[in-house]
Tab-separated table of C-alpha atoms and ligand atoms in Angstrom:
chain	number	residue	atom	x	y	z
A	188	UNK	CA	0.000	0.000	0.000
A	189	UNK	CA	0.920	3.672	-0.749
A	190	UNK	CA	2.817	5.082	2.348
A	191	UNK	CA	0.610	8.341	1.990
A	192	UNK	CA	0.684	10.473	5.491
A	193	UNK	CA	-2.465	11.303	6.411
A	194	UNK	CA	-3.205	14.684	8.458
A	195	UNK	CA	-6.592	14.667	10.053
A	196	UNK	CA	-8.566	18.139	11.471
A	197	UNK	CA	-9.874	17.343	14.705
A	198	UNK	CA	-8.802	15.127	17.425
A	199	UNK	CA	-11.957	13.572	18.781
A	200	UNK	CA	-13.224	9.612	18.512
A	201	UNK	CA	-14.376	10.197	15.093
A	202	UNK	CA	-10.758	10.563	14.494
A	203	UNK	CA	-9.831	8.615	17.056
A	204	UNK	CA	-11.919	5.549	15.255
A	205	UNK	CA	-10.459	6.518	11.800
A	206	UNK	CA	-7.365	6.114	13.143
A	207	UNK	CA	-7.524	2.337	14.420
A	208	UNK	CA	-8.385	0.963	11.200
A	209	UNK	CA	-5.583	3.427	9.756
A	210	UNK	CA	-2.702	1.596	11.888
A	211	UNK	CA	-4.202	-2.049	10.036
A	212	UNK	CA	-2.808	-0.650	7.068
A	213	UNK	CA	0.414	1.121	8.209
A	214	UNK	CA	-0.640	4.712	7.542
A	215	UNK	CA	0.964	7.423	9.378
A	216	UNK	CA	-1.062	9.793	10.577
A	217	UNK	CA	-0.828	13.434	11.932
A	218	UNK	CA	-3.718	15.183	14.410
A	219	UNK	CA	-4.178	18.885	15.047
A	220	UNK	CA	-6.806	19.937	18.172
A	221	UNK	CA	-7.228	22.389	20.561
A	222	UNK	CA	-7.584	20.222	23.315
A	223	UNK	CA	-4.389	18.318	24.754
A	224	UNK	CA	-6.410	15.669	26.523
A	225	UNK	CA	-8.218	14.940	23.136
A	226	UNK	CA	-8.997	11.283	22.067
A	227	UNK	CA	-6.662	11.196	19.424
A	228	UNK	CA	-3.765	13.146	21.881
A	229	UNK	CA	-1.863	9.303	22.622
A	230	UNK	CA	-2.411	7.674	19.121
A	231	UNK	CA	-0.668	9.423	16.470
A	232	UNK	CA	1.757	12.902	16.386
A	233	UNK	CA	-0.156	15.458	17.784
A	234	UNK	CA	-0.547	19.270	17.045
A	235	UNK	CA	-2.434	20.929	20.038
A	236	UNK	CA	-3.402	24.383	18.311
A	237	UNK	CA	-6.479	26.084	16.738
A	238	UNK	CA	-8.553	24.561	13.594
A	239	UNK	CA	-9.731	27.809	12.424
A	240	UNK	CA	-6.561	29.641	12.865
A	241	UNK	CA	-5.071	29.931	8.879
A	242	UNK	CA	-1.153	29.652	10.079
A	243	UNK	CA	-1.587	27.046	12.361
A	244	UNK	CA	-3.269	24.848	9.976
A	245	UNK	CA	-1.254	25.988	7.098
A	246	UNK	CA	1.859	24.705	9.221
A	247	UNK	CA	0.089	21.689	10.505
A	248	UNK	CA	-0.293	20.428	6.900
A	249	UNK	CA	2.999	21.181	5.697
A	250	UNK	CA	4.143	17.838	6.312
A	251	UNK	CA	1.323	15.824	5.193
A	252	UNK	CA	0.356	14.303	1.572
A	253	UNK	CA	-3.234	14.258	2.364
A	254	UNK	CA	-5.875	16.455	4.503
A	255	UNK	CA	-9.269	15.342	6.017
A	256	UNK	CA	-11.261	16.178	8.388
A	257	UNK	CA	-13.236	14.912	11.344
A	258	UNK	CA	-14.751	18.174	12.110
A	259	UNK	CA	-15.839	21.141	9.935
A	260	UNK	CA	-15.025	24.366	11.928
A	261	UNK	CA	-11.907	24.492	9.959
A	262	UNK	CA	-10.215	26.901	8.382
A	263	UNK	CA	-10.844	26.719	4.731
A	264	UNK	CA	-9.156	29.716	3.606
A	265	UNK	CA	-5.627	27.502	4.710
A	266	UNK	CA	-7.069	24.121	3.079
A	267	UNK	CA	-7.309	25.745	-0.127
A	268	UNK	CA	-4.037	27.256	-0.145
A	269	UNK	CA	-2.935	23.854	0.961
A	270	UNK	CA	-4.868	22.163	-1.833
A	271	UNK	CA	-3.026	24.573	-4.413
A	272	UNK	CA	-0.071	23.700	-2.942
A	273	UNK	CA	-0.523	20.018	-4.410
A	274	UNK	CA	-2.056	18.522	-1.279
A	275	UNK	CA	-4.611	16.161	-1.316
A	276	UNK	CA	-7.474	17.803	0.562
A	277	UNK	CA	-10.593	15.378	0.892
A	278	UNK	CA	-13.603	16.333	1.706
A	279	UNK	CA	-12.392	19.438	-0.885
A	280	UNK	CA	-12.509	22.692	0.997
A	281	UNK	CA	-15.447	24.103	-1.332
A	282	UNK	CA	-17.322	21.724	0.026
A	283	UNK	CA	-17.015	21.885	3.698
A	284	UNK	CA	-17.271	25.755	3.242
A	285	UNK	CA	-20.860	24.959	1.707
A	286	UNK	CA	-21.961	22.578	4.134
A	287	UNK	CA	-20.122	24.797	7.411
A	288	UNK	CA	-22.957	27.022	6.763
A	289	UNK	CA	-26.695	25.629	6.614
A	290	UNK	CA	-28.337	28.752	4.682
A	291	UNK	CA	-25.462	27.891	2.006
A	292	UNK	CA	-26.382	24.004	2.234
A	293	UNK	CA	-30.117	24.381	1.874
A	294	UNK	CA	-29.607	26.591	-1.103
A	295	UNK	CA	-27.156	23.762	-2.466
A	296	UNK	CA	-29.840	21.266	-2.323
A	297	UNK	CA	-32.104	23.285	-3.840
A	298	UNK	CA	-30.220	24.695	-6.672
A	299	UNK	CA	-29.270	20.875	-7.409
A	300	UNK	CA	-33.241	18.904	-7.038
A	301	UNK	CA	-32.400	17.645	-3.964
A	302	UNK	CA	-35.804	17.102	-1.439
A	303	UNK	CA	-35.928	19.479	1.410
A	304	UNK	CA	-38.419	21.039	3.469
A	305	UNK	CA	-39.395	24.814	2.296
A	306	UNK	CA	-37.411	27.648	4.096
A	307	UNK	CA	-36.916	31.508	4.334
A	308	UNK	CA	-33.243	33.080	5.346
A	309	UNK	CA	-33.310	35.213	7.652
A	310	UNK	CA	-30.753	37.879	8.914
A	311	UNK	CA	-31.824	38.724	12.279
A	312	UNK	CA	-34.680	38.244	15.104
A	313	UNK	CA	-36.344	40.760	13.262
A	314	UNK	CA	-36.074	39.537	10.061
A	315	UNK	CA	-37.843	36.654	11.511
A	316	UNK	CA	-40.586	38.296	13.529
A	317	UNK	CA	-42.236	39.526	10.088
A	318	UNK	CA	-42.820	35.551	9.164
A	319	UNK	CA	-45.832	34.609	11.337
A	320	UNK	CA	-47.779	33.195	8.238
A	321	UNK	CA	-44.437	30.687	7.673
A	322	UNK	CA	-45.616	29.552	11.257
A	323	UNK	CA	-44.884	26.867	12.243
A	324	UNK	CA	-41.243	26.569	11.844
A	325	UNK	CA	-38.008	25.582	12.750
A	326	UNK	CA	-35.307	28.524	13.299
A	327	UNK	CA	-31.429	27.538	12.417
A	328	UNK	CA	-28.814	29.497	13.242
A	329	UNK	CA	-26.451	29.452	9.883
A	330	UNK	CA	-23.204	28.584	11.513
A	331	UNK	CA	-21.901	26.411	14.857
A	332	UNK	CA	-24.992	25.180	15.691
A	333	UNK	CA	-24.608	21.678	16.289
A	334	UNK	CA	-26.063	18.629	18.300
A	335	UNK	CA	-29.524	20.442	18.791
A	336	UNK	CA	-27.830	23.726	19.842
A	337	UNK	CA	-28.432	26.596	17.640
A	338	UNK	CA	-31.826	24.598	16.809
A	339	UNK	CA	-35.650	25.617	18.157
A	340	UNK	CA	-39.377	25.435	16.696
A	341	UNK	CA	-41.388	28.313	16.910
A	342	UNK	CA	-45.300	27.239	16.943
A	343	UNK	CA	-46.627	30.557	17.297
A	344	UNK	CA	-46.621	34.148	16.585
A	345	UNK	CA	-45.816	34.477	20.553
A	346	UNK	CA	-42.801	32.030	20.066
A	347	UNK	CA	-41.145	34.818	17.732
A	348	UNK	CA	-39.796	36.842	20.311
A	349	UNK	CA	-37.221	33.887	21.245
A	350	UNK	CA	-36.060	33.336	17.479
A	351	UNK	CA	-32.370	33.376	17.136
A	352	UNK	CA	-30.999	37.521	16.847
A	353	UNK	CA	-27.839	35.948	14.185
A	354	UNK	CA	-28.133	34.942	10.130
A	355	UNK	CA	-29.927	31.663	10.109
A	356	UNK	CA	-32.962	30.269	8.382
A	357	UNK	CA	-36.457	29.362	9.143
A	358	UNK	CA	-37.767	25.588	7.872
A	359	UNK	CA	-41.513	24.722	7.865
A	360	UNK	CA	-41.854	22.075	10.592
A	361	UNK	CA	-41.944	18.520	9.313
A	362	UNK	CA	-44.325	15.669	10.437
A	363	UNK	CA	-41.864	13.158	10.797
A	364	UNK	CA	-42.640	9.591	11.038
A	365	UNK	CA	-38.537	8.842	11.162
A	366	UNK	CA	-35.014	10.288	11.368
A	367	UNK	CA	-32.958	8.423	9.077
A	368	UNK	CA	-29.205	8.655	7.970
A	369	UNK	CA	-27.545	7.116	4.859
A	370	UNK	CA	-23.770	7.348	4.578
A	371	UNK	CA	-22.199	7.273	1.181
A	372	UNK	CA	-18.847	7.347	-0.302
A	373	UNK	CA	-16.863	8.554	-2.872
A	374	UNK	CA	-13.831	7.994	-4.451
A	375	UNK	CA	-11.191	10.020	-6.643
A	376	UNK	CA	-12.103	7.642	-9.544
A	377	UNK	CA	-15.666	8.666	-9.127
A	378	UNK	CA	-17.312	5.300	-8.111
A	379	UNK	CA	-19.914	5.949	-5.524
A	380	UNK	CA	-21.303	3.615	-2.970
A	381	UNK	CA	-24.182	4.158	-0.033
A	382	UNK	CA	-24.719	2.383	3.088
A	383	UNK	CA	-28.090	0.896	3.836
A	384	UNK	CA	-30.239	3.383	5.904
A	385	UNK	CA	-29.792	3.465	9.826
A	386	UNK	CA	-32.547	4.891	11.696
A	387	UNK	CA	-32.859	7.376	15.336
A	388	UNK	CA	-34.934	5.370	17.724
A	389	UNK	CA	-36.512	7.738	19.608
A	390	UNK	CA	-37.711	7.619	23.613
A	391	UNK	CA	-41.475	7.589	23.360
A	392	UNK	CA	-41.767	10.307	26.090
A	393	UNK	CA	-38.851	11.745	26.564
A	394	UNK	CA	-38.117	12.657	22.984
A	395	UNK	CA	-34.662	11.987	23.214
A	396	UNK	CA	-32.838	9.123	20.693
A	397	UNK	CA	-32.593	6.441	22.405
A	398	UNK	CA	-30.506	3.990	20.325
A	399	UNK	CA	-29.645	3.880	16.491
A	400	UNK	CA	-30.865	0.718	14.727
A	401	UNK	CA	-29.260	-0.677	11.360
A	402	UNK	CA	-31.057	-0.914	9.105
A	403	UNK	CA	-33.838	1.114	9.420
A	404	UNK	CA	-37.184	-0.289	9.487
A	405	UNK	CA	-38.369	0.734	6.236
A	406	UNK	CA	-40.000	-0.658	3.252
A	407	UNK	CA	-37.763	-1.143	0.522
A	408	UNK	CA	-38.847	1.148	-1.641
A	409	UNK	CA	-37.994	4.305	0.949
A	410	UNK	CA	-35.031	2.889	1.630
A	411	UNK	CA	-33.540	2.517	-1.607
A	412	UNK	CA	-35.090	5.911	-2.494
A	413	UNK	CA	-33.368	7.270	0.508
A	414	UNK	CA	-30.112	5.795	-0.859
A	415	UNK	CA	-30.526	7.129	-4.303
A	416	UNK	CA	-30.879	10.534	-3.021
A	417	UNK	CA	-27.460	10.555	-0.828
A	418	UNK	CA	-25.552	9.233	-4.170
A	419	UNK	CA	-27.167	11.974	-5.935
A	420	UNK	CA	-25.850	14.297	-3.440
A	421	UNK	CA	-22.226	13.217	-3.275
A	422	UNK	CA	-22.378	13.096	-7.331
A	423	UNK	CA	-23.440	16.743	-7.296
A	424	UNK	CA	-21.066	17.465	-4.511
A	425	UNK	CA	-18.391	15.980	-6.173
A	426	UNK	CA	-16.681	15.228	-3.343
A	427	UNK	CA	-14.308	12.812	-1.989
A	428	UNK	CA	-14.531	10.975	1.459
A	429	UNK	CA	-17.861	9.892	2.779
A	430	UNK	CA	-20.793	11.924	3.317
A	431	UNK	CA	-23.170	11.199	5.935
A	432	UNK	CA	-26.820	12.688	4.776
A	433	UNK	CA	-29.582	13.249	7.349
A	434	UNK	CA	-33.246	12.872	6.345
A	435	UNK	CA	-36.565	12.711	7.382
A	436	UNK	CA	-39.249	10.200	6.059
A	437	UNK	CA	-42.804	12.029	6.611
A	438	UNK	CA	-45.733	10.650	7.616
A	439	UNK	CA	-47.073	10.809	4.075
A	440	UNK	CA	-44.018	8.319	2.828
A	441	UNK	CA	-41.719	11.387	1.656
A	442	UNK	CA	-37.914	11.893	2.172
A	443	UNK	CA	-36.327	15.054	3.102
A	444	UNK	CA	-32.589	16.119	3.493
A	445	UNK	CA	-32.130	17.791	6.408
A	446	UNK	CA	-28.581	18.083	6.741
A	447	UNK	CA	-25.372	16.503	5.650
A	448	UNK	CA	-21.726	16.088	7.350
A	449	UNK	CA	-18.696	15.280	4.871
A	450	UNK	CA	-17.212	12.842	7.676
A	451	UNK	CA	-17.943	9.627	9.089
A	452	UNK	CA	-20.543	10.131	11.926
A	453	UNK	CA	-22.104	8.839	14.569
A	454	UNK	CA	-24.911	7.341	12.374
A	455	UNK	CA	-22.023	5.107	11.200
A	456	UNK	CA	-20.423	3.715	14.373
A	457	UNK	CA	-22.445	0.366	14.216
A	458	UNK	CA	-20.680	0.079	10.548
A	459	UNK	CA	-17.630	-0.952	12.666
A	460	UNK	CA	-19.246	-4.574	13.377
A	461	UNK	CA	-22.248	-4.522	11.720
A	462	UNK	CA	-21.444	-4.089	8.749
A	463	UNK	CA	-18.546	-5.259	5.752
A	464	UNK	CA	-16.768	-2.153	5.650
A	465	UNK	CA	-16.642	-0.128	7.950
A	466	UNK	CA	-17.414	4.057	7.052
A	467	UNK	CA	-14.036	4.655	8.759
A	468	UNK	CA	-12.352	1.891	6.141
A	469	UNK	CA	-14.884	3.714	3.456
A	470	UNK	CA	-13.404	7.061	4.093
A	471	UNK	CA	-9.752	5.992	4.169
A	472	UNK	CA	-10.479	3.895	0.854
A	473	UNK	CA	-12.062	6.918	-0.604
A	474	UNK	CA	-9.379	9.295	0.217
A	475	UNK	CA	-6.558	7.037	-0.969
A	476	UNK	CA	-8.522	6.377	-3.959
A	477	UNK	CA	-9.212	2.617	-3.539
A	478	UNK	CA	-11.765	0.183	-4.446
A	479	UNK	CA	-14.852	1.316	-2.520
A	480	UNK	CA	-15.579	-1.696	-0.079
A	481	UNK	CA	-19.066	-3.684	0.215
A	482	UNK	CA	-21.054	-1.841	2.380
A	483	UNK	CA	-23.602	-4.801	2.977
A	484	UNK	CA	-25.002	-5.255	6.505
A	485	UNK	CA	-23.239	-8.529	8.356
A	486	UNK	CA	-25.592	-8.724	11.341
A	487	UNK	CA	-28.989	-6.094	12.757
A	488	UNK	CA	-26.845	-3.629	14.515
A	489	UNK	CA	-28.010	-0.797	17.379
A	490	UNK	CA	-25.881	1.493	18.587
A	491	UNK	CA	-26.217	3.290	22.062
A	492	UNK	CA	-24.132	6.656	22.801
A	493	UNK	CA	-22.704	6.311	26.309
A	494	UNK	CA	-23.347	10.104	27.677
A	495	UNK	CA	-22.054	11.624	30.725
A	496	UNK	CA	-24.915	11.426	33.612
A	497	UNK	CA	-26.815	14.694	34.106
A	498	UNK	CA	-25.126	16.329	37.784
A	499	UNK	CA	-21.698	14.584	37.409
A	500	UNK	CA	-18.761	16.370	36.429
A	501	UNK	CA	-15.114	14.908	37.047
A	502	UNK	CA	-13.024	12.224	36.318
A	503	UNK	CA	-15.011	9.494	34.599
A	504	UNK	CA	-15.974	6.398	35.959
A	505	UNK	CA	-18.142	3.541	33.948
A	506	UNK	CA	-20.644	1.666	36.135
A	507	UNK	CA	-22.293	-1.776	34.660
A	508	UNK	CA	-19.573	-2.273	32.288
A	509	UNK	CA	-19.601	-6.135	33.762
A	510	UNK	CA	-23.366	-6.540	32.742
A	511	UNK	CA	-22.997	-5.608	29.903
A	512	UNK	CA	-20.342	-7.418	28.736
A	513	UNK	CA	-21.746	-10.635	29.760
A	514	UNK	CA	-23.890	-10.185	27.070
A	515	UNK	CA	-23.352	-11.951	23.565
A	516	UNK	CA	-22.961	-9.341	20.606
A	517	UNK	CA	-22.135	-6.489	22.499
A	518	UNK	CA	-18.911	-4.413	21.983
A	519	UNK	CA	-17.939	-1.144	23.894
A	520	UNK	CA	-16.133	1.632	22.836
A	521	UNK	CA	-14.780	4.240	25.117
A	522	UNK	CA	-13.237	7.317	23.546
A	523	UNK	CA	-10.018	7.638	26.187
A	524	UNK	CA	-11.373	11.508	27.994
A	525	UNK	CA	-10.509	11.489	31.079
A	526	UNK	CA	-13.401	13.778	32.281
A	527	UNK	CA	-17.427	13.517	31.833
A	528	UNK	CA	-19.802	16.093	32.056
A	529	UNK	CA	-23.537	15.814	31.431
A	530	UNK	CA	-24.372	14.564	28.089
A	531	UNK	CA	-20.518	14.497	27.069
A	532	UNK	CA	-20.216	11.792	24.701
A	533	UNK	CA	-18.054	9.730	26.635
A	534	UNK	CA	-18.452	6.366	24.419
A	535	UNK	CA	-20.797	4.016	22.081
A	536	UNK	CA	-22.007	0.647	22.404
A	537	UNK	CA	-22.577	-0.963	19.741
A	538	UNK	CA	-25.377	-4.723	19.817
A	539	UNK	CA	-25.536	-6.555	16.845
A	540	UNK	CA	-27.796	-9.610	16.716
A	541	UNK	CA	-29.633	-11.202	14.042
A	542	UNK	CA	-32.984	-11.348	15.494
A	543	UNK	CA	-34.518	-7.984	15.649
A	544	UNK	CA	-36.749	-8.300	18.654
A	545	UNK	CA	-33.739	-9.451	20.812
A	546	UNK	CA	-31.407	-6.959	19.439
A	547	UNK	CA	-33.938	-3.590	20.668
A	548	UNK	CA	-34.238	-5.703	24.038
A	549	UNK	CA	-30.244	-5.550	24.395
A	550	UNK	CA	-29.812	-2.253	23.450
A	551	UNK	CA	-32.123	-0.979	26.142
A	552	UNK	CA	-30.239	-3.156	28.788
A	553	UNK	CA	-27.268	-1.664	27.912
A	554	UNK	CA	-28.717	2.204	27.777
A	555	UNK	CA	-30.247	1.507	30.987
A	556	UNK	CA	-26.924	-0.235	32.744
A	557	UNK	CA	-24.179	1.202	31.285
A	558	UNK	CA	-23.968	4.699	33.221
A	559	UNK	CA	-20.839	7.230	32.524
A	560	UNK	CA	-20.537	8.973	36.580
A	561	UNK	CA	-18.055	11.647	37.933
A	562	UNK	CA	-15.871	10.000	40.689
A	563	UNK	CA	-17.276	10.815	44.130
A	564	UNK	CA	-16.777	14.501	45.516
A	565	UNK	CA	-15.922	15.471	41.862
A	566	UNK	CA	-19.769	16.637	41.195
B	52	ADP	P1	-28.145	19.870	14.505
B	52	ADP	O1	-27.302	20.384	13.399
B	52	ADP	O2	-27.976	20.606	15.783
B	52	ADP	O3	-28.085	18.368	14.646
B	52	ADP	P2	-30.641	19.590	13.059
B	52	ADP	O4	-30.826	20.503	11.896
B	52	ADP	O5	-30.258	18.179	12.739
B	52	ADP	O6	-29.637	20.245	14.092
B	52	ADP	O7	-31.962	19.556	13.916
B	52	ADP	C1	-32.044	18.856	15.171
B	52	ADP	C2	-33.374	18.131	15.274
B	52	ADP	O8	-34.459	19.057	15.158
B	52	ADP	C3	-33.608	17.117	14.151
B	52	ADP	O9	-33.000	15.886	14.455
B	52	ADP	C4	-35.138	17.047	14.143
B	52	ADP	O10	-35.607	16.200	15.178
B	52	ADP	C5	-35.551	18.469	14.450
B	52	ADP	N1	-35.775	19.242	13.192
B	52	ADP	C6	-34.854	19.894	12.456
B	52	ADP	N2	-35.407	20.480	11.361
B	52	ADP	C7	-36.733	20.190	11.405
B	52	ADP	C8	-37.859	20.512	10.574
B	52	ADP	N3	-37.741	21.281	9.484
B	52	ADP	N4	-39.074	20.036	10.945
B	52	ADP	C9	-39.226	19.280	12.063
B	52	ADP	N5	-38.225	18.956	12.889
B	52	ADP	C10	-36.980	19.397	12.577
């Protein structure tokens, strides 16, 4: 294999992740992140410095043959100076400047025919104020909102007063029947190839995901719809790397893209043993331009996120971990930081089991055993 160094953007377990299947294959890898505790700090040479600051990132990928990312509050500005340098920069930094910004992204999928809910931007809270006939919506902040953050719905004309006072955008609320995610990949050669749908499971009351199940429980024909639309999207994109597409299915059996990240993500952990390929071997065959591999599903799959424990703060500690393990078909996956806080993504768990019944059982054993706590008198 082609000894080609690999410098990743961001330090965290999506890197962390991309990095263990690297070492199977003797790639040398290089990290840059802010934080010096980060997951990735112990595994590879480590930069601890800024991802949006242009020198540090220019100097951070002096060194390296190719650039990806695991994160996309990067600099761009550097990656394409990099890039014109005769790097390698995959995901290419036009598109993670699209996609960094959702006003920029929605108009992308609508310029190209890809499904998406209807929207308005919008500059400021006032700007927004004047669109009580769009009611109800969802208000987006354009940039750095992430996991929820940066995310509300505004019912009614009352609920306008709270909308977000920055550039952002205002969806029509969905009825959604599911949250799905298809990952796809592409490679420098062009050849294109999606993962089967995973679906969010969500808590009936508490509206919170629960566990992610692979594959979704959809007919077919959604399914391979929903798969057809992702390729479509990478084609237009013309990117390299993988791309991990968001959508909703509504209740009247229609797919919408919500949002895409140009990294694996944590709709593709369960690829690790549920799947052929992995979407952290994907993304390191589609950056070194290999054969794309079979992205079949081995076994059912559900994947729980182990999150810090509301009220603990501190060094981490991992209660049930025997339980659990005494379970066929289960494999944990802690990300190596040191401290939790509540809902910190501390680690996953991934089930996989072939009958599907069994497999939902498991994962809620594990979601309700497997508890990341602060060490006492750290709360
Ligand atoms: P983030 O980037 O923070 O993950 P998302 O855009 O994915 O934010 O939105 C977070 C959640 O809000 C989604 O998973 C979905 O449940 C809900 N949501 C987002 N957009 C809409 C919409 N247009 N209609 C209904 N619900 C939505």
């Amino acid at each position: 294999m082609v000894q080609k160094h690999i410098g990743i953007l961001g330090g965290g377990q999506l890197g962390r992740m991309l990095i263990q299947k690297g070492l199977d294959w003797n790639i040398p890898f290089s990290v840059l992140d802010p934080d010096p505790h980060a997951p990735c700090s112990r595994l590879a040479p480590f930069t601890c410095g800024s991802l949006t600051d242009y020198e540090t990132v220019m100097r951070f990928g002096e060194p390296c043959d190719i650039l990806t990312i695991e994160i996309e509050n990067v600099n761009t500005r550097a990656l394409k100076a990099l890039a014109q340098q005769g790097k390698q920069v995959f995901p290419q930094p036009e598109v993670i400047e699209c996609i960094q910004d959702k006003r920029t992204q929605k108009k992308f999928f609508v310029d190209h025919g890809i499904p998406t809910s209807d929207y308005i931007l919008t500059a400021n809270r006032e700007d927004v104020t004047r669109q009580a006939d769009f009611l109800p919506a969802v208000n987006k902040l354009g940039r750095e909102g992430y996991d929820g953050r940066g995310v509300q719905i505004l019912r009614t004309p009352s609920d306008l007063s709270k909308a977000f006072d920055s550039p952002g955008l205002l969806e029509k609320l969905v009825d959604i029947d599911k949250e799905i995610s298809v990952i796809v990949a592409r490679n420098g050669n062009g050849d294109v190839r999606a993962f089967p749908a995973v679906e969010m499971v969500f808590h009936p009351e508490a509206n919170l995901v629960d566990f992610l199940i692979s594959p979704a429980e959809l007919p077919e024909e959604i399914s391979l719809r929903a798969e057809a639309i992702a390729v479509e999207l990478i084609s237009e994109f013309r990117m390299v790397g993988i791309l991990a597409v968001e959508m909703f299915v509504t209740l009247s059996g229609g797919i919408l893209v919500n949002e895409v990240a140009p990294r694996p993500h944590n709709s593709g952990h369960q690829t690790i043993e549920g799947n052929v390929t992995s979407q952290y071997e994907q993304h390191l065959r589609a950056i070194l331009n290999l054969p794309l591999g079979d992205t079949a599903v081995r076994y059912p799959s559900a994947m729980v996120n182990l999150l810090g424990e509301p009220g603990h703060q501190g060094e981490a500690r991992y209660l049930g971990l025997e339980g659990v393990l005494d379970i066929p078909g289960v494999y944990v996956h802690l990300y190596g930081k040191k401290n939790t806080k509540p809902f910190r993504k501390m680690g996953h768990v991934t089930v996989v089991d072939r009958d599907v019944e069994s497999l939902r059982k498991k994962a809620t054993f594990v979601k309700n055993t497997l508890k990341v706590v602060a060490w006492p008198n750290q709360s």
